[in-house]
Coordinates of C-alpha atoms in Angstrom, one line a residue:
Chain Z
R1 CA 317.6 18.0 30.6
K2 CA 315.0 15.2 30.6
E3 CA 316.0 11.7 29.7
V4 CA 313.3 11.5 27.1
E5 CA 312.1 14.5 25.3
Q6 CA 309.2 15.0 22.9
D7 CA 307.8 18.1 21.2
P8 CA 304.5 18.5 23.0
G9 CA 302.8 20.0 20.0
P10 CA 299.9 20.3 19.5
F11 CA 300.2 19.2 15.9
N12 CA 297.1 20.2 14.0
V13 CA 296.8 18.6 10.6
P14 CA 294.0 18.0 8.0
E15 CA 292.8 14.6 7.2
G16 CA 295.0 12.8 4.7
A17 CA 298.1 14.6 5.8
T18 CA 301.4 13.0 6.7
V19 CA 302.8 13.9 10.1
A20 CA 306.0 12.9 11.9
F21 CA 307.0 13.0 15.6
N22 CA 310.4 12.7 17.0
C23 CA 311.6 11.6 20.4
T24 CA 315.1 12.1 21.7
Y25 CA 316.8 10.2 24.5
S26 CA 319.9 10.9 26.5
N27 CA 320.9 7.4 27.7
S28 CA 323.1 5.7 25.2
A29 CA 322.6 2.4 27.0
S30 CA 318.9 2.4 26.0
Q31 CA 317.9 -0.9 24.4
S32 CA 314.3 -1.0 23.5
F33 CA 311.9 1.6 22.3
F34 CA 308.1 1.9 22.0
W35 CA 305.4 4.2 20.9
Y36 CA 302.1 4.3 22.9
R37 CA 298.9 6.1 22.0
Q38 CA 296.8 7.7 24.8
D39 CA 293.3 9.0 24.2
C40 CA 291.9 11.7 26.4
R41 CA 291.3 10.4 29.9
K42 CA 292.2 6.9 28.9
E43 CA 295.1 4.6 29.6
P44 CA 298.1 4.4 27.2
K45 CA 298.0 1.6 24.7
L46 CA 300.9 0.1 22.9
L47 CA 301.0 1.3 19.3
M48 CA 304.2 -0.3 18.2
S49 CA 307.7 -1.4 19.2
V50 CA 310.6 0.3 17.4
Y51 CA 313.2 -1.9 15.8
S52 CA 316.7 -1.0 14.7
S53 CA 315.9 -1.6 11.1
G54 CA 312.7 0.4 11.2
N55 CA 309.3 -1.1 11.1
E56 CA 305.9 -0.4 9.6
D57 CA 302.4 -1.2 10.6
G58 CA 299.8 -0.1 8.1
R59 CA 299.9 3.7 7.9
F60 CA 302.4 3.9 10.8
T61 CA 306.2 3.7 10.4
A62 CA 308.7 3.8 13.3
Q63 CA 312.4 4.5 12.9
L64 CA 315.3 4.4 15.3
N65 CA 318.5 6.4 14.9
R66 CA 321.0 5.2 17.5
A67 CA 323.8 7.5 16.4
S68 CA 321.7 10.6 17.0
Q69 CA 319.7 9.0 19.8
Y70 CA 316.2 9.5 18.6
I71 CA 313.1 7.6 17.5
S72 CA 310.4 8.8 15.1
L73 CA 306.9 7.9 14.3
L74 CA 305.4 8.7 10.9
I75 CA 301.7 8.6 10.3
R76 CA 300.5 8.6 6.7
D77 CA 297.0 9.5 5.4
S78 CA 295.9 10.8 8.8
K79 CA 292.4 9.9 10.0
L80 CA 290.2 11.7 12.5
S81 CA 290.6 8.7 14.7
D82 CA 294.4 9.3 14.9
S83 CA 293.8 12.3 17.2
A84 CA 295.4 11.4 20.5
T85 CA 298.6 11.9 22.5
Y86 CA 301.6 9.8 21.4
L87 CA 304.1 8.8 24.1
C88 CA 307.5 7.4 23.4
V89 CA 309.0 5.0 25.9
V90 CA 312.7 4.2 26.2
N91 CA 314.0 1.1 28.2
T92 CA 317.6 0.6 29.3
N93 CA 319.1 -2.9 29.6
A94 CA 318.9 -2.5 33.4
G95 CA 315.1 -2.6 33.0
K96 CA 314.4 1.1 33.5
S97 CA 311.6 2.6 31.5
T98 CA 311.3 6.3 30.9
F99 CA 308.2 7.9 29.3
G100 CA 308.2 11.0 27.3
D101 CA 305.6 13.7 28.2
G102 CA 303.8 13.0 24.9
T103 CA 303.0 14.8 21.6
T104 CA 299.4 15.8 21.0
L105 CA 297.9 15.3 17.5
T106 CA 294.6 16.7 16.3
V107 CA 293.4 15.7 12.9
K108 CA 290.8 18.0 11.5
P109 CA 288.2 17.4 8.7
Chain J
N1 CA 290.2 -11.6 28.8
A2 CA 290.0 -8.6 31.1
G3 CA 293.7 -7.8 31.0
V4 CA 294.5 -5.4 33.8
T5 CA 291.7 -4.4 36.1
Q6 CA 291.9 -1.4 38.5
T7 CA 289.6 -0.4 41.3
P8 CA 288.2 2.1 42.1
K9 CA 287.9 4.2 38.9
F10 CA 287.4 7.5 40.9
Q11 CA 288.0 8.5 44.5
V12 CA 287.9 11.7 46.5
L13 CA 289.9 11.7 49.7
K14 CA 290.3 14.3 52.5
T15 CA 293.8 15.2 53.5
G16 CA 295.1 12.6 55.9
Q17 CA 292.8 9.8 54.9
S18 CA 294.2 6.5 53.7
M19 CA 293.1 4.2 50.9
T20 CA 294.3 1.2 48.8
L21 CA 294.2 1.0 45.1
Q22 CA 293.7 -2.5 43.8
C23 CA 295.1 -4.0 40.6
A24 CA 294.8 -7.4 39.2
Q25 CA 296.0 -9.0 35.9
D26 CA 294.9 -12.2 34.3
M27 CA 297.7 -12.5 31.7
N28 CA 300.1 -14.5 33.9
H29 CA 302.6 -11.6 33.7
N30 CA 305.5 -11.6 36.2
S31 CA 306.0 -7.9 36.4
M32 CA 303.6 -5.3 37.7
Y33 CA 303.9 -1.5 38.1
W34 CA 302.2 1.5 39.5
Y35 CA 302.5 4.8 37.7
R36 CA 301.1 8.3 38.3
Q37 CA 300.3 10.8 35.6
D38 CA 299.9 14.5 36.2
P39 CA 298.4 16.9 33.7
G40 CA 300.6 17.5 30.7
M41 CA 303.3 15.2 32.0
G42 CA 304.5 11.7 31.3
L43 CA 304.0 8.7 33.5
R44 CA 306.2 8.5 36.5
L45 CA 307.0 5.1 38.2
I46 CA 306.0 4.9 41.8
Y47 CA 306.8 1.2 42.6
Y48 CA 307.2 -2.0 40.7
S49 CA 307.3 -5.7 41.3
A50 CA 309.5 -7.7 39.0
S51 CA 308.1 -11.0 40.3
E52 CA 305.8 -12.4 43.0
G53 CA 307.4 -11.6 46.4
T54 CA 309.5 -8.7 45.3
T55 CA 308.9 -5.0 45.2
D56 CA 311.1 -2.0 44.5
K57 CA 310.9 1.8 44.6
G58 CA 310.5 3.7 41.4
E59 CA 311.1 7.4 40.7
V60 CA 308.4 8.8 43.1
P61 CA 307.8 6.4 46.0
N62 CA 307.4 8.8 48.9
G63 CA 304.0 8.6 50.5
Y64 CA 303.1 5.2 49.0
N65 CA 303.4 1.6 49.9
V66 CA 302.7 -1.5 47.8
S67 CA 301.9 -5.2 48.3
R68 CA 302.4 -7.9 45.7
L69 CA 299.7 -10.2 47.1
N70 CA 300.2 -13.0 44.6
K71 CA 301.2 -13.2 40.9
R72 CA 297.9 -11.6 39.8
E73 CA 297.5 -8.8 42.3
F74 CA 299.5 -5.6 43.1
S75 CA 298.0 -3.0 45.4
L76 CA 299.1 0.6 46.1
R77 CA 298.4 2.2 49.5
L78 CA 298.3 5.8 50.5
E79 CA 298.7 5.9 54.2
S80 CA 298.0 9.7 54.7
A81 CA 296.8 11.3 51.6
A82 CA 298.1 14.8 50.6
P83 CA 296.8 17.2 47.9
S84 CA 300.1 16.6 46.0
Q85 CA 298.9 13.0 45.5
T86 CA 296.0 14.2 43.4
S87 CA 296.7 12.4 40.1
V88 CA 295.7 9.6 37.8
Y89 CA 297.1 6.3 38.8
F90 CA 297.8 3.5 36.3
C91 CA 298.6 0.0 37.1
A92 CA 300.5 -2.0 34.4
S93 CA 301.9 -5.4 33.8
S94 CA 304.5 -6.8 31.5
G95 CA 305.2 -10.4 30.5
V96 CA 309.0 -10.5 30.2
G97 CA 310.6 -8.2 32.8
W98 CA 310.5 -4.7 31.3
G99 CA 310.0 -5.6 27.7
P100 CA 310.6 -5.5 24.9
I101 CA 306.9 -6.5 24.6
G102 CA 305.8 -3.4 26.4
Y103 CA 303.1 -2.8 29.0
T104 CA 299.4 -3.5 29.3
F105 CA 297.8 -0.7 31.4
G106 CA 294.7 -0.7 33.5
S107 CA 292.0 2.0 32.8
G108 CA 293.3 4.2 35.7
T109 CA 292.1 5.6 39.0
R110 CA 291.4 9.3 39.2
L111 CA 292.2 10.4 42.7
T112 CA 291.5 13.8 44.1
V113 CA 292.8 14.8 47.6
V114 CA 291.1 17.8 49.1

């Protein structure tokens, strides 16, 4: 079993839809969590950190469920420009980072 | 600011050739990293440097060496390239150890070994 698992998708949604991705992690010592966005043939870029209380940035909402060991990313009112691969990253307190393989989102007109 | 700069952007090597990938950051970050990304897969850590003067192995270090030349620069060397090293290589830096502020990545080096 991988330490960090994501549904690879692809998720194909129409513009304006709401879509959610989950990411599960196996190491209960994990301390910090992030979502990155990666466009085709580009470098990953930090989208948002995930805080225990949940956090929102515009149309994006991130949640952490420590009991069930997963994080989620919710995108509301999807735009064409949201089409990308979304990577979750989990860090332990020992400083180890593990990347998920990514979830691909395609938003269609 | 340039952020993290990697060179070259593309490279084709023959099996057995050597090369060095260069990475420099201008954000005064202490920690720097080299990752590889293969198609459909997540990033895997090759080597990292928590601070100037230190380097440590990551998940997939075999076939690679690194040098933390100074606080700004962290290079990755392939001594004898193999087709299995065909990949996209990303350099990254982080300001406070491993986070929680996250990484800044360079634009990547697409390496093909034939």
